[in-house]
Amino acid sequence: MKIASLIFLAASLAALPALSQERVWRCGNEYTNNATVAQQKGCKVLEGGNVTVVQGTKPSGGGSASSGSGQAAARTPAGSPRVEGVDQRARDGEARSVLESELKKAEARQAELQKEFNNGEPEKQGSEGRNYQKYLDRVAEMKAELARNESDIAGIRRELGRLPARQ
């Protein structure tokens, strides 16, 4: 009697994973385990392997994006505390001054790099007179640094453009 119940228990446990996994259909980027929906949409059955689907979050607020408040809501994350107008203007002013000082530093650095780069013909240093490849490597590195710095300047200008105008 005990052996028969153990065999039945083992067989039940072995069959458990097969019972819990239903057929899953793929409909483009969607997955379903509903056969009628799958047939209506012409979905394909997935064979082998388990499928884990995590439900995404839905954006809050169903207003029109063309309204002025919709644009302000897009800038602030959901759940962030509301800031009074005076405080927000002070923060914007502080952000603007920080960005302007960063822009001045980046522009000064760019001028320094361009002067050192000398239109692609910087002065040779030390052993570069004998090792031309070393000179070419340094010129390429300088050119890349100029491009990175120019990109930084463009990014800072974009951020300054996003801030509200001074009042």
PDB file of C-alpha atoms in Angstrom:
ATOM      1  CA  MET A   1       0.000   0.000   0.000  1.00  0.00           C
ATOM      2  CA  LYS A   2       2.787   2.453   0.887  1.00  0.00           C
ATOM      3  CA  ILE A   3       4.743   1.665  -2.287  1.00  0.00           C
ATOM      4  CA  ALA A   4       1.663   2.230  -4.458  1.00  0.00           C
ATOM      5  CA  SER A   5       0.986   5.610  -2.835  1.00  0.00           C
ATOM      6  CA  LEU A   6       4.638   6.637  -3.251  1.00  0.00           C
ATOM      7  CA  ILE A   7       4.575   5.695  -6.931  1.00  0.00           C
ATOM      8  CA  PHE A   8       1.313   7.635  -7.373  1.00  0.00           C
ATOM      9  CA  LEU A   9       2.828  10.647  -5.580  1.00  0.00           C
ATOM     10  CA  ALA A  10       5.986  10.539  -7.717  1.00  0.00           C
ATOM     11  CA  ALA A  11       3.924  10.269 -10.907  1.00  0.00           C
ATOM     12  CA  SER A  12       1.749  13.193  -9.774  1.00  0.00           C
ATOM     13  CA  LEU A  13       4.770  15.385  -9.055  1.00  0.00           C
ATOM     14  CA  ALA A  14       6.373  14.493 -12.387  1.00  0.00           C
ATOM     15  CA  ALA A  15       3.198  15.463 -14.242  1.00  0.00           C
ATOM     16  CA  LEU A  16       2.765  18.729 -12.292  1.00  0.00           C
ATOM     17  CA  PRO A  17       5.058  20.906 -14.471  1.00  0.00           C
ATOM     18  CA  ALA A  18       3.359  19.617 -17.617  1.00  0.00           C
ATOM     19  CA  LEU A  19      -0.046  20.542 -16.251  1.00  0.00           C
ATOM     20  CA  SER A  20       0.966  24.036 -15.145  1.00  0.00           C
ATOM     21  CA  GLN A  21       2.444  25.062 -18.511  1.00  0.00           C
ATOM     22  CA  GLU A  22      -0.300  25.924 -21.000  1.00  0.00           C
ATOM     23  CA  ARG A  23       0.118  26.546 -24.696  1.00  0.00           C
ATOM     24  CA  VAL A  24       1.378  30.025 -25.470  1.00  0.00           C
ATOM     25  CA  TRP A  25       0.877  31.854 -28.770  1.00  0.00           C
ATOM     26  CA  ARG A  26       2.910  34.739 -30.123  1.00  0.00           C
ATOM     27  CA  CYS A  27       1.045  37.489 -31.949  1.00  0.00           C
ATOM     28  CA  GLY A  28       3.757  39.900 -33.123  1.00  0.00           C
ATOM     29  CA  ASN A  29       5.098  41.457 -29.917  1.00  0.00           C
ATOM     30  CA  GLU A  30       2.222  40.143 -27.804  1.00  0.00           C
ATOM     31  CA  TYR A  31       1.850  36.759 -26.151  1.00  0.00           C
ATOM     32  CA  THR A  32      -1.392  35.066 -25.148  1.00  0.00           C
ATOM     33  CA  ASN A  33      -2.586  31.771 -23.697  1.00  0.00           C
ATOM     34  CA  ASN A  34      -6.154  32.337 -24.927  1.00  0.00           C
ATOM     35  CA  ALA A  35      -6.786  29.972 -27.871  1.00  0.00           C
ATOM     36  CA  THR A  36      -9.735  31.932 -29.300  1.00  0.00           C
ATOM     37  CA  VAL A  37      -7.813  35.215 -29.367  1.00  0.00           C
ATOM     38  CA  ALA A  38      -4.839  33.417 -30.927  1.00  0.00           C
ATOM     39  CA  GLN A  39      -7.014  31.955 -33.684  1.00  0.00           C
ATOM     40  CA  GLN A  40      -8.646  35.321 -34.418  1.00  0.00           C
ATOM     41  CA  LYS A  41      -5.290  37.070 -34.752  1.00  0.00           C
ATOM     42  CA  GLY A  42      -3.555  34.201 -36.559  1.00  0.00           C
ATOM     43  CA  CYS A  43      -0.885  33.747 -33.900  1.00  0.00           C
ATOM     44  CA  LYS A  44       1.832  31.083 -33.889  1.00  0.00           C
ATOM     45  CA  VAL A  45       2.257  28.496 -31.136  1.00  0.00           C
ATOM     46  CA  LEU A  46       5.526  28.733 -29.205  1.00  0.00           C
ATOM     47  CA  GLU A  47       7.196  25.374 -28.712  1.00  0.00           C
ATOM     48  CA  GLY A  48       9.735  24.534 -26.012  1.00  0.00           C
ATOM     49  CA  GLY A  49      11.040  26.751 -23.245  1.00  0.00           C
ATOM     50  CA  ASN A  50       9.053  28.767 -20.778  1.00  0.00           C
ATOM     51  CA  VAL A  51       7.825  32.272 -21.503  1.00  0.00           C
ATOM     52  CA  THR A  52       7.873  34.904 -18.782  1.00  0.00           C
ATOM     53  CA  VAL A  53       5.855  38.034 -19.507  1.00  0.00           C
ATOM     54  CA  VAL A  54       6.068  41.054 -17.222  1.00  0.00           C
ATOM     55  CA  GLN A  55       3.225  43.530 -17.471  1.00  0.00           C
ATOM     56  CA  GLY A  56       4.364  47.064 -18.219  1.00  0.00           C
ATOM     57  CA  THR A  57       3.114  50.174 -16.477  1.00  0.00           C
ATOM     58  CA  LYS A  58       0.633  52.454 -18.155  1.00  0.00           C
ATOM     59  CA  PRO A  59       1.343  56.186 -18.263  1.00  0.00           C
ATOM     60  CA  SER A  60      -0.861  58.246 -15.981  1.00  0.00           C
ATOM     61  CA  GLY A  61      -2.932  61.134 -17.255  1.00  0.00           C
ATOM     62  CA  GLY A  62      -5.030  60.902 -20.370  1.00  0.00           C
ATOM     63  CA  GLY A  63      -5.145  64.577 -21.388  1.00  0.00           C
ATOM     64  CA  SER A  64      -4.190  65.932 -24.786  1.00  0.00           C
ATOM     65  CA  ALA A  65      -0.506  66.549 -25.418  1.00  0.00           C
ATOM     66  CA  SER A  66      -1.213  69.763 -27.312  1.00  0.00           C
ATOM     67  CA  SER A  67      -2.193  71.692 -24.174  1.00  0.00           C
ATOM     68  CA  GLY A  68       0.386  73.838 -22.399  1.00  0.00           C
ATOM     69  CA  SER A  69       0.005  71.934 -19.130  1.00  0.00           C
ATOM     70  CA  GLY A  70       0.684  68.636 -20.934  1.00  0.00           C
ATOM     71  CA  GLN A  71       4.099  69.934 -21.906  1.00  0.00           C
ATOM     72  CA  ALA A  72       4.862  70.944 -18.310  1.00  0.00           C
ATOM     73  CA  ALA A  73       3.694  67.562 -17.067  1.00  0.00           C
ATOM     74  CA  ALA A  74       6.042  65.869 -19.521  1.00  0.00           C
ATOM     75  CA  ARG A  75       9.012  67.699 -18.002  1.00  0.00           C
ATOM     76  CA  THR A  76       8.360  66.751 -14.370  1.00  0.00           C
ATOM     77  CA  PRO A  77       8.360  63.134 -13.265  1.00  0.00           C
ATOM     78  CA  ALA A  78       5.158  61.737 -11.792  1.00  0.00           C
ATOM     79  CA  GLY A  79       5.035  61.969  -8.026  1.00  0.00           C
ATOM     80  CA  SER A  80       7.595  64.776  -7.783  1.00  0.00           C
ATOM     81  CA  PRO A  81       6.697  67.520  -5.325  1.00  0.00           C
ATOM     82  CA  ARG A  82       5.220  70.738  -6.643  1.00  0.00           C
ATOM     83  CA  VAL A  83       7.570  73.733  -6.446  1.00  0.00           C
ATOM     84  CA  GLU A  84       6.317  77.290  -6.079  1.00  0.00           C
ATOM     85  CA  GLY A  85       7.005  79.750  -8.913  1.00  0.00           C
ATOM     86  CA  VAL A  86       9.529  81.839  -6.967  1.00  0.00           C
ATOM     87  CA  ASP A  87      11.502  78.768  -5.892  1.00  0.00           C
ATOM     88  CA  GLN A  88      11.433  77.343  -9.418  1.00  0.00           C
ATOM     89  CA  ARG A  89      12.690  80.613 -10.898  1.00  0.00           C
ATOM     90  CA  ALA A  90      15.526  80.624  -8.351  1.00  0.00           C
ATOM     91  CA  ARG A  91      16.435  77.044  -9.276  1.00  0.00           C
ATOM     92  CA  ASP A  92      16.290  77.878 -12.977  1.00  0.00           C
ATOM     93  CA  GLY A  93      18.515  80.910 -12.423  1.00  0.00           C
ATOM     94  CA  GLU A  94      21.028  78.831 -10.490  1.00  0.00           C
ATOM     95  CA  ALA A  95      21.004  76.145 -13.167  1.00  0.00           C
ATOM     96  CA  ARG A  96      21.507  78.792 -15.844  1.00  0.00           C
ATOM     97  CA  SER A  97      24.494  80.317 -14.044  1.00  0.00           C
ATOM     98  CA  VAL A  98      26.100  76.890 -13.555  1.00  0.00           C
ATOM     99  CA  LEU A  99      25.578  76.007 -17.213  1.00  0.00           C
ATOM    100  CA  GLU A 100      26.903  79.373 -18.364  1.00  0.00           C
ATOM    101  CA  SER A 101      30.075  78.948 -16.300  1.00  0.00           C
ATOM    102  CA  GLU A 102      30.511  75.418 -17.689  1.00  0.00           C
ATOM    103  CA  LEU A 103      30.017  76.793 -21.196  1.00  0.00           C
ATOM    104  CA  LYS A 104      32.706  79.439 -20.626  1.00  0.00           C
ATOM    105  CA  LYS A 105      35.136  76.780 -19.369  1.00  0.00           C
ATOM    106  CA  ALA A 106      34.399  74.511 -22.329  1.00  0.00           C
ATOM    107  CA  GLU A 107      34.783  77.346 -24.832  1.00  0.00           C
ATOM    108  CA  ALA A 108      38.096  78.399 -23.240  1.00  0.00           C
ATOM    109  CA  ARG A 109      39.282  74.781 -23.392  1.00  0.00           C
ATOM    110  CA  GLN A 110      38.208  74.593 -27.051  1.00  0.00           C
ATOM    111  CA  ALA A 111      40.196  77.724 -27.902  1.00  0.00           C
ATOM    112  CA  GLU A 112      43.234  76.285 -26.105  1.00  0.00           C
ATOM    113  CA  LEU A 113      42.904  72.955 -27.940  1.00  0.00           C
ATOM    114  CA  GLN A 114      42.524  74.660 -31.326  1.00  0.00           C
ATOM    115  CA  LYS A 115      45.607  76.785 -30.678  1.00  0.00           C
ATOM    116  CA  GLU A 116      47.622  73.688 -29.718  1.00  0.00           C
ATOM    117  CA  PHE A 117      46.202  71.695 -32.672  1.00  0.00           C
ATOM    118  CA  ASN A 118      47.392  74.444 -35.071  1.00  0.00           C
ATOM    119  CA  ASN A 119      45.083  73.426 -37.971  1.00  0.00           C
ATOM    120  CA  GLY A 120      46.212  69.811 -37.838  1.00  0.00           C
ATOM    121  CA  GLU A 121      49.934  70.576 -37.650  1.00  0.00           C
ATOM    122  CA  PRO A 122      50.919  70.845 -33.982  1.00  0.00           C
ATOM    123  CA  GLU A 123      54.567  71.254 -33.065  1.00  0.00           C
ATOM    124  CA  LYS A 124      56.480  68.019 -32.650  1.00  0.00           C
ATOM    125  CA  GLN A 125      57.528  67.093 -29.143  1.00  0.00           C
ATOM    126  CA  GLY A 126      60.559  65.124 -27.981  1.00  0.00           C
ATOM    127  CA  SER A 127      60.978  61.852 -29.844  1.00  0.00           C
ATOM    128  CA  GLU A 128      58.209  62.619 -32.347  1.00  0.00           C
ATOM    129  CA  GLY A 129      60.858  64.018 -34.703  1.00  0.00           C
ATOM    130  CA  ARG A 130      62.283  60.519 -35.059  1.00  0.00           C
ATOM    131  CA  ASN A 131      59.015  58.602 -34.587  1.00  0.00           C
ATOM    132  CA  TYR A 132      56.475  59.995 -37.049  1.00  0.00           C
ATOM    133  CA  GLN A 133      53.762  57.478 -36.064  1.00  0.00           C
ATOM    134  CA  LYS A 134      53.865  58.760 -32.487  1.00  0.00           C
ATOM    135  CA  TYR A 135      53.253  62.269 -33.853  1.00  0.00           C
ATOM    136  CA  LEU A 136      50.326  61.063 -35.998  1.00  0.00           C
ATOM    137  CA  ASP A 137      48.804  59.288 -32.992  1.00  0.00           C
ATOM    138  CA  ARG A 138      48.995  62.455 -30.914  1.00  0.00           C
ATOM    139  CA  VAL A 139      47.432  64.520 -33.723  1.00  0.00           C
ATOM    140  CA  ALA A 140      44.563  62.013 -34.013  1.00  0.00           C
ATOM    141  CA  GLU A 141      44.044  62.111 -30.244  1.00  0.00           C
ATOM    142  CA  MET A 142      43.974  65.914 -30.299  1.00  0.00           C
ATOM    143  CA  LYS A 143      41.429  65.869 -33.123  1.00  0.00           C
ATOM    144  CA  ALA A 144      39.207  63.481 -31.168  1.00  0.00           C
ATOM    145  CA  GLU A 145      39.474  65.647 -28.062  1.00  0.00           C
ATOM    146  CA  LEU A 146      38.471  68.705 -30.100  1.00  0.00           C
ATOM    147  CA  ALA A 147      35.412  66.838 -31.385  1.00  0.00           C
ATOM    148  CA  ARG A 148      34.439  65.679 -27.872  1.00  0.00           C
ATOM    149  CA  ASN A 149      34.779  69.181 -26.491  1.00  0.00           C
ATOM    150  CA  GLU A 150      32.717  70.597 -29.367  1.00  0.00           C
ATOM    151  CA  SER A 151      30.033  68.031 -28.599  1.00  0.00           C
ATOM    152  CA  ASP A 152      30.098  69.054 -24.936  1.00  0.00           C
ATOM    153  CA  ILE A 153      29.647  72.700 -25.911  1.00  0.00           C
ATOM    154  CA  ALA A 154      26.678  71.820 -28.125  1.00  0.00           C
ATOM    155  CA  GLY A 155      25.111  69.824 -25.261  1.00  0.00           C
ATOM    156  CA  ILE A 156      25.506  72.684 -22.802  1.00  0.00           C
ATOM    157  CA  ARG A 157      23.949  75.087 -25.306  1.00  0.00           C
ATOM    158  CA  ARG A 158      21.001  72.703 -25.767  1.00  0.00           C
ATOM    159  CA  GLU A 159      20.483  72.569 -21.999  1.00  0.00           C
ATOM    160  CA  LEU A 160      20.621  76.353 -21.785  1.00  0.00           C
ATOM    161  CA  GLY A 161      18.015  76.539 -24.549  1.00  0.00           C
ATOM    162  CA  ARG A 162      15.674  74.293 -22.564  1.00  0.00           C
ATOM    163  CA  LEU A 163      15.689  76.606 -19.549  1.00  0.00           C
ATOM    164  CA  PRO A 164      13.061  79.323 -19.415  1.00  0.00           C
ATOM    165  CA  ALA A 165      14.175  82.818 -20.404  1.00  0.00           C
ATOM    166  CA  ARG A 166      15.411  85.155 -17.684  1.00  0.00           C
ATOM    167  CA  GLN A 167      12.800  87.483 -16.277  1.00  0.00           C
TER     168      GLN A 167
END
